[in-house]
Short mmCIF file of C-alpha atoms in Angstrom, two decimals:
data_model
loop_
_atom_site.label_atom_id
_atom_site.label_comp_id
_atom_site.label_asym_id
_atom_site.label_seq_id
_atom_site.Cartn_x
_atom_site.Cartn_y
_atom_site.Cartn_z
CA MET A 1 -20.88 26.98 30.04
CA ALA A 2 -17.38 27.01 28.58
CA LYS A 3 -16.76 29.37 25.71
CA LEU A 4 -16.37 27.62 22.38
CA ARG A 5 -13.79 28.79 19.90
CA THR A 6 -14.35 28.21 16.18
CA SER A 7 -11.55 27.59 13.73
CA TRP A 8 -11.39 26.13 10.24
CA VAL A 9 -9.26 23.09 9.44
CA CYS A 10 -8.21 22.06 5.93
CA ASP A 11 -9.32 18.54 5.05
CA GLY A 12 -6.29 18.17 2.79
CA CYS A 13 -3.25 19.51 4.65
CA GLY A 14 -4.57 19.98 8.20
CA GLY A 15 -3.83 23.70 8.21
CA VAL A 16 -5.76 25.79 10.77
CA GLN A 17 -7.40 29.09 9.74
CA VAL A 18 -9.25 31.63 11.88
CA ARG A 19 -11.99 32.18 9.28
CA TRP A 20 -13.54 30.29 6.39
CA ALA A 21 -12.23 30.71 2.86
CA GLY A 22 -13.10 29.00 -0.38
CA LYS A 23 -9.44 28.12 -0.99
CA CYS A 24 -6.97 26.88 1.62
CA PRO A 25 -4.12 29.43 1.91
CA ASP A 26 -1.63 26.66 2.79
CA CYS A 27 -2.15 23.98 0.13
CA GLY A 28 -4.45 25.70 -2.38
CA ALA A 29 -7.24 23.10 -2.15
CA TRP A 30 -10.73 24.38 -2.92
CA ASP A 31 -13.71 23.90 -0.57
CA SER A 32 -11.58 21.96 1.93
CA LEU A 33 -11.97 24.06 5.11
CA LYS A 34 -14.22 22.40 7.70
CA GLU A 35 -15.55 24.00 10.86
CA PHE A 36 -13.86 22.91 14.09
CA ARG A 37 -15.26 23.93 17.50
CA HIS A 38 -13.44 23.40 20.77
CA ASP A 39 -13.30 24.66 24.33
CA ALA A 40 -10.98 27.67 24.28
CA ALA A 41 -10.02 27.17 27.93
CA ALA A 42 -9.24 23.47 27.63
CA VAL A 43 -7.16 23.55 24.48
CA PRO A 44 -3.54 24.73 24.76
CA THR A 45 -2.60 27.72 22.65
CA CYS A 46 0.64 29.00 21.17
CA ASP A 47 0.80 32.74 20.51
CA GLY A 48 -2.99 32.87 20.54
CA VAL A 49 -3.39 30.16 17.88
CA SER A 50 -5.30 27.00 18.76
CA ALA A 51 -2.88 24.07 18.85
CA PRO A 52 -4.20 20.93 20.55
CA TRP A 53 -1.13 18.97 19.46
CA GLN A 54 1.05 21.20 21.68
CA ALA A 55 0.34 18.75 24.50
CA LEU A 56 2.79 16.38 22.85
CA ALA A 57 5.63 18.89 23.12
CA SER A 58 8.45 18.09 25.51
CA ALA A 59 9.27 20.40 28.42
CA SER A 60 12.96 19.40 28.45
CA PRO A 61 15.58 21.83 27.09
CA ALA A 62 17.35 21.32 23.79
CA VAL A 63 20.44 19.08 24.00
CA PRO A 64 23.15 18.12 21.49
CA LEU A 65 22.55 14.94 19.52
CA ALA A 66 25.64 13.34 21.06
CA GLN A 67 24.09 13.61 24.55
CA VAL A 68 20.84 11.85 23.62
CA GLU A 69 20.81 8.31 25.00
CA PRO A 70 19.67 5.67 22.50
CA LEU A 71 16.30 4.13 23.22
CA GLU A 72 16.69 0.48 24.14
CA ALA A 73 13.21 -0.65 23.18
CA PRO A 74 13.38 -3.58 20.78
CA ARG A 75 10.54 -4.32 18.42
CA PHE A 76 8.22 -7.18 19.16
CA ALA A 77 6.67 -9.32 16.45
CA THR A 78 2.92 -9.58 16.01
CA GLY A 79 3.25 -13.16 14.81
CA VAL A 80 1.85 -12.30 11.36
CA GLY A 81 5.00 -12.39 9.27
CA GLU A 82 3.73 -10.36 6.33
CA LEU A 83 2.46 -7.61 8.64
CA ASP A 84 5.74 -7.56 10.56
CA ARG A 85 7.60 -7.20 7.26
CA VAL A 86 5.65 -4.04 6.37
CA LEU A 87 6.12 -2.63 9.89
CA GLY A 88 9.89 -3.02 9.53
CA GLY A 89 10.32 -6.13 11.68
CA GLY A 90 7.55 -5.69 14.22
CA CYS A 91 5.91 -3.07 16.43
CA VAL A 92 7.92 -0.36 18.17
CA PRO A 93 6.68 0.21 21.75
CA GLY A 94 4.86 3.52 22.07
CA SER A 95 4.12 3.82 18.36
CA ALA A 96 0.79 4.90 16.87
CA ILE A 97 -0.36 3.04 13.75
CA LEU A 98 -3.19 4.01 11.39
CA LEU A 99 -4.65 1.15 9.32
CA GLY A 100 -6.94 2.12 6.43
CA GLY A 101 -8.86 0.17 3.84
CA ASP A 102 -12.17 -0.33 2.06
CA PRO A 103 -15.15 -1.72 4.01
CA GLY A 104 -15.08 -5.51 4.09
CA ILE A 105 -11.46 -5.77 2.95
CA GLY A 106 -10.40 -7.53 6.17
CA LYS A 107 -8.99 -4.84 8.49
CA SER A 108 -10.73 -6.21 11.59
CA THR A 109 -9.76 -9.76 10.68
CA LEU A 110 -6.11 -8.79 10.29
CA LEU A 111 -6.13 -6.98 13.63
CA LEU A 112 -7.74 -9.90 15.45
CA GLN A 113 -5.22 -12.33 13.99
CA ALA A 114 -2.29 -10.14 15.03
CA LEU A 115 -3.70 -9.59 18.53
CA GLY A 116 -4.46 -13.31 18.82
CA HIS A 117 -0.85 -14.26 18.10
CA VAL A 118 0.45 -11.77 20.68
CA ALA A 119 -2.10 -12.89 23.29
CA ALA A 120 -1.20 -16.54 22.67
CA ARG A 121 2.28 -15.73 24.01
CA GLY A 122 0.77 -14.65 27.33
CA THR A 123 0.88 -10.91 26.63
CA PRO A 124 -2.31 -8.91 27.33
CA VAL A 125 -3.85 -7.03 24.40
CA LEU A 126 -7.05 -4.98 24.13
CA TYR A 127 -9.40 -4.83 21.15
CA ALA A 128 -11.86 -1.92 21.45
CA SER A 129 -14.69 -2.06 18.92
CA SER A 130 -17.01 0.85 18.32
CA GLU A 131 -18.81 -0.95 15.48
CA GLU A 132 -19.60 -4.41 16.89
CA SER A 133 -20.60 -5.94 20.18
CA ALA A 134 -18.27 -8.19 22.15
CA HIS A 135 -20.34 -11.22 21.08
CA GLN A 136 -19.91 -10.38 17.41
CA VAL A 137 -16.17 -9.94 17.83
CA LYS A 138 -15.96 -13.28 19.63
CA LEU A 139 -17.71 -15.02 16.73
CA ARG A 140 -15.08 -13.69 14.33
CA ALA A 141 -12.25 -14.61 16.71
CA GLU A 142 -13.48 -18.22 16.94
CA ARG A 143 -13.43 -18.49 13.15
CA ILE A 144 -9.83 -17.32 12.93
CA ASP A 145 -7.04 -19.86 13.34
CA SER A 146 -4.76 -19.23 16.31
CA PRO A 147 -1.74 -21.11 17.65
CA SER A 148 -3.35 -21.54 21.08
CA ASN A 149 -6.99 -20.58 21.48
CA ALA A 150 -7.02 -21.26 25.24
CA GLU A 151 -4.04 -19.02 25.95
CA ARG A 152 -5.31 -16.42 23.52
CA ASP A 153 -8.74 -16.21 25.13
CA GLN A 154 -7.18 -15.49 28.54
CA HIS A 155 -5.12 -12.51 27.39
CA LEU A 156 -7.18 -11.04 24.54
CA TYR A 157 -9.54 -8.47 26.09
CA LEU A 158 -12.61 -7.21 24.22
CA LEU A 159 -14.34 -3.89 24.81
CA ALA A 160 -17.42 -2.64 22.96
CA ASP A 161 -17.44 1.12 23.54
CA SER A 162 -17.34 4.30 21.49
CA ASN A 163 -16.15 6.66 24.25
CA ILE A 164 -12.43 7.33 23.87
CA ALA A 165 -12.07 8.26 27.55
CA ARG A 166 -13.50 4.93 28.74
CA ILE A 167 -11.40 3.01 26.21
CA LEU A 168 -8.18 4.61 27.41
CA GLU A 169 -9.20 4.18 31.05
CA GLN A 170 -9.67 0.43 30.50
CA ALA A 171 -6.30 0.33 28.76
CA ARG A 172 -4.63 1.94 31.79
CA VAL A 173 -6.11 -0.80 33.98
CA ILE A 174 -5.26 -3.75 31.70
CA LYS A 175 -1.86 -2.36 30.57
CA PRO A 176 -1.94 -4.11 27.18
CA ALA A 177 1.04 -4.36 24.84
CA ILE A 178 -1.27 -3.42 21.95
CA LEU A 179 -4.47 -1.37 21.99
CA ALA A 180 -6.56 -1.63 18.82
CA ILE A 181 -9.39 0.88 18.23
CA ASP A 182 -11.82 -0.16 15.49
CA SER A 183 -12.67 2.35 14.18
CA ILE A 184 -11.58 5.93 14.87
CA GLN A 185 -14.49 7.34 12.82
CA LEU A 186 -17.06 6.06 15.34
CA VAL A 187 -15.17 6.97 18.52
CA SER A 188 -16.01 10.26 20.23
CA ARG A 189 -15.35 12.53 23.18
CA HIS A 190 -18.49 13.44 25.07
CA ASP A 191 -17.17 16.88 25.99
CA LEU A 192 -17.23 17.94 22.33
CA ASP A 193 -20.46 19.17 20.79
CA ALA A 194 -19.99 17.29 17.51
CA LEU A 195 -21.03 14.00 15.97
CA PRO A 196 -18.62 11.02 15.78
CA GLY A 197 -16.60 11.18 12.58
CA SER A 198 -16.65 14.98 12.43
CA MET A 199 -13.47 16.97 12.00
CA SER A 200 -13.20 17.97 15.65
CA GLN A 201 -13.95 14.48 16.99
CA LEU A 202 -11.44 12.79 14.69
CA ARG A 203 -8.75 15.27 15.61
CA ARG A 204 -9.15 15.12 19.37
CA CYS A 205 -9.75 11.36 19.61
CA CYS A 206 -6.71 10.58 17.49
CA LEU A 207 -4.65 13.02 19.56
CA ASP A 208 -5.77 11.31 22.78
CA ALA A 209 -4.80 7.91 21.37
CA VAL A 210 -1.36 9.15 20.26
CA GLN A 211 -0.73 10.79 23.64
CA PHE A 212 -1.66 7.55 25.39
CA ALA A 213 0.77 5.59 23.22
CA LYS A 214 3.66 7.98 23.88
CA SER A 215 3.05 8.24 27.63
CA THR A 216 2.57 4.52 28.35
CA GLY A 217 4.67 2.76 25.72
CA THR A 218 1.60 0.94 24.42
CA VAL A 219 1.32 0.25 20.71
CA VAL A 220 -1.93 1.88 19.58
CA ILE A 221 -3.49 0.76 16.29
CA VAL A 222 -6.46 2.76 15.02
CA VAL A 223 -8.57 1.65 12.07
CA GLY A 224 -9.62 4.34 9.60
CA HIS A 225 -12.19 4.33 6.83
CA VAL A 226 -11.36 5.42 3.30
CA THR A 227 -13.17 7.72 0.89
CA LYS A 228 -14.53 6.66 -2.49
CA GLU A 229 -11.26 7.90 -4.02
CA GLY A 230 -9.34 5.44 -1.84
CA ASP A 231 -7.83 8.04 0.52
CA LEU A 232 -8.10 7.84 4.30
CA ALA A 233 -11.18 9.68 5.51
CA GLY A 234 -10.63 12.72 7.69
CA PRO A 235 -8.00 15.45 7.67
CA LYS A 236 -4.43 14.75 6.60
CA LEU A 237 -3.49 15.82 10.11
CA LEU A 238 -4.39 12.29 11.28
CA GLU A 239 -1.65 10.85 9.08
CA HIS A 240 0.82 13.43 10.40
CA MET A 241 -0.04 12.58 14.01
CA VAL A 242 0.67 8.85 13.83
CA ASP A 243 4.01 7.11 13.30
CA VAL A 244 2.90 4.51 10.76
CA VAL A 245 0.20 4.58 8.08
CA LEU A 246 -0.76 1.25 6.51
CA SER A 247 -3.07 0.77 3.55
CA PHE A 248 -4.96 -2.52 3.18
CA GLU A 249 -5.83 -2.92 -0.50
CA GLY A 250 -7.56 -5.40 -2.76
CA ASP A 251 -10.95 -6.31 -4.15
CA ARG A 252 -13.20 -7.69 -1.44
CA HIS A 253 -14.81 -9.95 -4.05
CA LEU A 254 -11.43 -11.57 -4.76
CA ALA A 255 -9.07 -13.50 -2.50
CA TRP A 256 -5.88 -11.43 -2.77
CA ARG A 257 -5.06 -8.70 -0.24
CA VAL A 258 -2.02 -6.40 -0.07
CA VAL A 259 -0.80 -4.37 2.92
CA ARG A 260 1.35 -1.38 1.95
CA GLY A 261 3.31 1.04 4.08
CA VAL A 262 2.35 4.63 3.21
CA LYS A 263 4.34 6.17 6.07
CA ASN A 264 6.75 4.56 8.52
CA ARG A 265 8.95 6.54 10.90
CA PHE A 266 10.71 3.34 11.99
CA GLY A 267 11.27 1.52 8.71
CA SER A 268 10.91 1.39 4.96
CA THR A 269 7.69 2.12 3.08
CA LEU A 270 8.74 -0.05 0.14
CA GLU A 271 7.73 -3.37 1.71
CA ILE A 272 4.37 -5.02 1.03
CA GLY A 273 2.54 -7.87 2.72
CA LEU A 274 0.61 -10.46 0.72
CA PHE A 275 -2.48 -12.21 2.06
CA GLU A 276 -5.30 -14.42 0.83
CA MET A 277 -8.74 -14.28 2.42
CA THR A 278 -9.98 -17.75 3.39
CA GLY A 279 -12.75 -19.18 5.54
CA SER A 280 -10.43 -19.23 8.56
CA GLY A 281 -9.08 -15.71 8.15
CA LEU A 282 -6.18 -14.22 6.26
CA GLU A 283 -3.50 -16.61 5.05
CA GLN A 284 -0.01 -15.35 4.28
CA VAL A 285 0.91 -15.79 0.62
CA ASP A 286 4.28 -16.99 -0.62
CA GLU A 287 5.85 -15.09 -3.50
CA GLY A 288 5.61 -18.15 -5.72
CA ALA A 289 1.82 -18.16 -5.48
CA ILE A 290 1.59 -15.07 -7.70
CA ALA A 291 4.14 -16.27 -10.26
CA PRO A 292 3.15 -15.93 -13.93
CA ASP A 293 1.48 -18.74 -15.83
CA ALA A 294 3.94 -21.24 -17.29
CA VAL A 295 2.13 -21.12 -20.65
CA ALA A 296 3.31 -18.33 -22.95
CA ARG A 297 0.50 -16.08 -24.18
CA ALA A 298 0.44 -13.06 -26.43
CA GLY A 299 0.23 -9.85 -24.40
CA CYS A 300 1.66 -11.41 -21.22
CA VAL A 301 5.20 -10.58 -20.07
CA SER A 302 6.95 -11.47 -16.80
CA PHE A 303 8.68 -8.73 -14.82
CA PRO A 304 10.65 -9.11 -11.54
CA THR A 305 9.54 -6.11 -9.49
CA LEU A 306 11.18 -4.92 -6.29
CA ALA A 307 8.97 -4.81 -3.20
CA GLY A 308 11.27 -3.53 -0.50
CA THR A 309 13.95 -6.14 0.11
CA ARG A 310 12.37 -8.91 -1.93
CA VAL A 311 11.63 -9.51 -5.58
CA LEU A 312 8.19 -10.56 -6.83
CA LEU A 313 7.81 -12.08 -10.27
CA ALA A 314 4.77 -10.23 -11.61
CA GLU A 315 2.95 -10.72 -14.87
CA ILE A 316 1.98 -7.68 -16.93
CA GLN A 317 -0.96 -8.35 -19.22
CA SER A 318 -2.26 -6.29 -22.12
CA LEU A 319 -5.20 -6.40 -24.49
CA VAL A 320 -5.34 -4.42 -27.74
CA VAL A 321 -8.61 -4.25 -29.69
CA ALA A 322 -10.03 -2.10 -32.46
CA GLY A 323 -11.56 1.14 -31.17
CA ILE A 324 -15.24 1.86 -31.70
CA LEU A 325 -15.96 5.50 -32.54
CA GLY A 326 -14.50 8.44 -30.66
CA SER A 327 -11.01 8.61 -29.21
CA ALA A 328 -9.11 5.43 -28.36
CA LYS A 329 -9.19 4.21 -24.75
CA ARG A 330 -6.09 3.71 -22.60
CA LYS A 331 -6.91 1.95 -19.33
CA GLY A 332 -4.50 0.58 -16.74
CA SER A 333 -4.94 -1.44 -13.55
CA GLY A 334 -1.85 -1.82 -11.41
CA VAL A 335 0.18 0.31 -13.83
CA ASP A 336 0.41 4.09 -13.93
CA ALA A 337 -2.00 5.40 -16.58
CA ASN A 338 0.26 8.31 -17.53
CA ARG A 339 3.26 6.00 -17.86
CA LEU A 340 1.19 3.63 -20.00
CA ALA A 341 0.22 6.47 -22.33
CA MET A 342 3.89 7.44 -22.74
CA MET A 343 4.92 3.86 -23.54
CA ILE A 344 2.19 3.65 -26.19
CA ALA A 345 3.50 6.86 -27.75
CA VAL A 346 7.05 5.44 -27.75
CA LEU A 347 5.82 2.27 -29.47
CA GLU A 348 4.14 4.33 -32.17
CA ARG A 349 7.09 6.65 -32.74
CA HIS A 350 10.06 4.31 -32.31
CA GLY A 351 8.54 0.84 -32.56
CA GLY A 352 6.70 1.30 -35.82
CA LEU A 353 3.31 0.21 -34.45
CA ARG A 354 0.03 1.82 -35.50
CA LEU A 355 -1.94 2.14 -32.26
CA GLY A 356 -3.82 5.40 -32.73
CA ASP A 357 -7.17 3.71 -33.44
CA ARG A 358 -6.78 0.92 -30.87
CA ASP A 359 -8.27 0.54 -27.40
CA ILE A 360 -5.44 -0.59 -25.12
CA TYR A 361 -5.82 -2.14 -21.68
CA ALA A 362 -3.00 -3.14 -19.32
CA SER A 363 -3.03 -4.74 -15.88
CA VAL A 364 -0.83 -6.55 -13.38
CA ALA A 365 -1.97 -10.02 -12.36
CA GLY A 366 -2.44 -10.84 -8.69
CA GLY A 367 -3.47 -7.35 -7.57
CA LEU A 368 0.10 -6.02 -7.54
CA ARG A 369 0.99 -2.48 -8.54
CA ILE A 370 4.00 -1.53 -10.66
CA VAL A 371 5.22 2.03 -10.10
CA GLU A 372 8.93 1.73 -10.94
CA PRO A 373 10.32 2.67 -14.39
CA ALA A 374 12.10 -0.69 -14.59
CA GLY A 375 8.79 -2.19 -15.75
CA ASP A 376 8.61 -0.01 -18.88
CA LEU A 377 10.13 -2.65 -21.17
CA ALA A 378 7.71 -5.31 -19.96
CA VAL A 379 4.76 -2.96 -20.52
CA CYS A 380 5.96 -2.13 -24.05
CA LEU A 381 6.41 -5.80 -24.95
CA ALA A 382 3.02 -6.73 -23.48
CA VAL A 383 1.27 -4.07 -25.58
CA ALA A 384 3.30 -4.91 -28.70
CA GLY A 385 2.73 -8.63 -28.23
CA ALA A 386 -1.02 -8.17 -27.83
CA HIS A 387 -1.13 -5.95 -30.91
CA LEU A 388 0.99 -8.26 -33.10
CA ASP A 389 -0.45 -11.47 -31.62
CA ARG A 390 3.04 -12.65 -30.71
CA THR A 391 4.77 -13.72 -27.51
CA LEU A 392 8.25 -13.65 -26.02
CA GLY A 393 8.09 -17.35 -25.39
CA ARG A 394 7.78 -19.46 -22.28
CA GLY A 395 9.98 -18.53 -19.33
CA THR A 396 11.13 -15.12 -20.58
CA ALA A 397 11.21 -11.97 -18.42
CA ALA A 398 11.89 -8.36 -19.41
CA ILE A 399 13.59 -5.68 -17.31
CA GLY A 400 14.45 -2.12 -18.29
CA GLU A 401 13.43 1.52 -18.31
CA VAL A 402 12.32 2.95 -21.66
CA ALA A 403 13.14 6.57 -22.47
CA LEU A 404 11.00 8.78 -24.70
CA SER A 405 13.71 8.40 -27.34
CA GLY A 406 12.99 4.67 -27.46
CA GLU A 407 16.26 3.80 -25.73
CA VAL A 408 16.26 1.00 -23.14
CA ARG A 409 18.07 2.52 -20.17
CA PRO A 410 19.86 0.79 -17.26
CA THR A 411 17.88 -0.12 -14.16
CA ARG A 412 18.86 -0.46 -10.53
CA GLN A 413 19.51 -3.78 -8.78
CA LEU A 414 19.38 -5.70 -12.04
CA LEU A 415 21.36 -8.67 -10.73
CA GLN A 416 18.99 -9.13 -7.78
CA ARG A 417 15.96 -9.04 -10.07
CA ALA A 418 17.49 -11.35 -12.66
CA SER A 419 18.69 -13.88 -10.08
CA GLU A 420 15.22 -14.14 -8.54
CA ALA A 421 13.62 -14.49 -11.99
CA VAL A 422 15.97 -17.36 -12.81
CA ARG A 423 15.25 -18.97 -9.44
CA ARG A 424 11.53 -18.76 -10.23
CA GLY A 425 12.02 -20.65 -13.49
CA CYS A 426 12.82 -18.01 -16.13
CA SER A 427 15.19 -19.35 -18.78
CA ALA A 428 15.67 -16.12 -20.76
CA LEU A 429 15.98 -12.44 -19.82
CA LEU A 430 15.64 -9.29 -21.91
CA VAL A 431 17.75 -6.57 -20.29
CA PRO A 432 19.37 -3.25 -21.28
CA ALA A 433 22.29 -3.88 -23.63
CA SER A 434 24.55 -1.71 -21.48
CA GLN A 435 24.06 -4.02 -18.47
CA VAL A 436 24.57 -7.45 -20.03
CA ALA A 437 28.06 -7.66 -18.52
CA ASP A 438 26.58 -7.19 -15.04
CA LEU A 439 24.84 -10.57 -15.35
CA ALA A 440 27.95 -12.63 -16.09
CA THR A 441 27.31 -14.76 -12.99
CA LEU A 442 24.06 -16.01 -14.56
CA SER A 443 25.82 -17.29 -17.68
CA GLY A 444 24.77 -20.87 -18.30
CA LYS A 445 21.68 -20.55 -16.10
CA ALA A 446 19.66 -18.38 -18.49
CA ASP A 447 19.92 -16.76 -21.90
CA ILE A 448 20.74 -13.07 -21.47
CA VAL A 449 19.57 -10.93 -24.40
CA GLY A 450 20.57 -7.27 -24.47
CA VAL A 451 18.37 -4.76 -26.27
CA ALA A 452 19.33 -1.15 -26.91
CA ASN A 453 15.91 0.18 -27.95
CA VAL A 454 12.27 -0.82 -28.21
CA ALA A 455 12.60 -1.75 -31.89
CA GLN A 456 15.15 -4.43 -31.00
CA ALA A 457 12.94 -5.62 -28.16
CA ILE A 458 9.92 -5.98 -30.47
CA ASP A 459 12.06 -8.05 -32.84
CA GLN A 460 12.44 -10.60 -30.02
CA LEU A 461 8.73 -11.31 -30.15
CA GLY A 462 8.33 -14.71 -31.80
CA ALA A 463 5.26 -16.23 -33.38
CA VAL A 464 2.74 -17.69 -30.97
CA PRO A 465 3.12 -21.50 -30.92
CA GLY A 466 0.53 -22.95 -33.26
CA ALA A 467 -0.29 -19.66 -34.99
CA SER A 468 -1.22 -19.99 -38.63
CA ALA A 469 0.78 -18.42 -41.45
CA LYS A 470 -2.21 -16.20 -42.16
CA GLY A 471 -2.16 -14.95 -38.57
CA ALA A 472 1.57 -14.24 -38.76
CA ALA A 473 1.10 -12.29 -41.98
CA ARG A 474 -1.71 -10.30 -40.41
CA SER A 475 0.57 -9.47 -37.44
CA SER A 476 3.29 -8.21 -39.76
CA SER A 477 0.87 -5.88 -41.51
CA LYS A 478 0.14 -4.08 -38.23
CA ARG A 479 3.61 -2.52 -38.16
CA GLY A 480 4.15 0.69 -40.03
#
């Protein structure tokens, strides 16, 4: 019997240690070292340290960059436009892609749709399922719309197996353009004395899949589960091994789905793909479908956010209510909670609003997520509008970063944001006063209002149409 070597792998950073410790010496994470057993004779070593990834190393000598020939391997589209956008224009031959998401979010459906479009062009693809039988996969495939079901069914191969060796052997026979493994947590190597989903199985199976992709030029897509915190299950080493990491997000009880690029060696990670779950699979969503409501409401402010190369007109919503005992609540969905807390503090200090005893909630409609500082002004106006029961008015968008001093600072790519907002129907824009001149080309198309600080921005909040004089007086009393 082969001698087994035991090492300890950090679940957070993937660092390898020779003995267990309560704290990882590399990243400092507590209780993150998991036992990893492997055949000492079968695993390559480097200076006596176990290193299974050394098999990927090249045996060729180092050469100057000028002598490296460019790789003439164009991308090929999957046929799902929103997915291709996130991938950077399509799949790169020989790339390894990790797709993660909550159970039931639609990962398998998205994969089948992408493989179906490629197979419909006469290109063989292989879908290996370790969770479902071939009959179950076929039932889902029949429900999904495809440009040519007859052509698709001839070139889309199904395999129900959980043995990584047999999966890769079938792939060598079929020679598919894309190999999808659903999911990596249930795939195993029979020569390892460990259960599927364990640290050692995940590591070795993912390594085998990546090696296969690099050696054959096949695009390998592996599906990964996520933890209750929303992170990909397994060691971070899995994310380091692959070329692309995609996150499929959304509430499975709602229709909207978002694909984000977490890591992409061949393109930008700023792009997102928008989908809607329907009875016939995932439908691609146009940007206009998530546009804000045309009716002006207190606590709702439009904001043109950048998502890679395109602009999405998002709606930031806020609700301010009287707190009940204890400390006031500050909750955010789609907005950074720490950033929200800072904007509330700025409103109290520089906007003259009394918010210390108020529960404040903020969210972004449509399941989008705002992480850029350019949305600060919209967040401030949404909170102030909800507190004062006032609105900016119909067709008004706000753009600008808010400093802790209350100043509205310049933001990047303002003209691109403003132009898209006007195209989507906005008739007025609140922007940093220092950048009003940059929007001269929009003169006559929309009213450009420059604000230097949050106090000036709050003054732009007008009375809600139809509000009573008593309500307006009550709103005025809420300012300090």
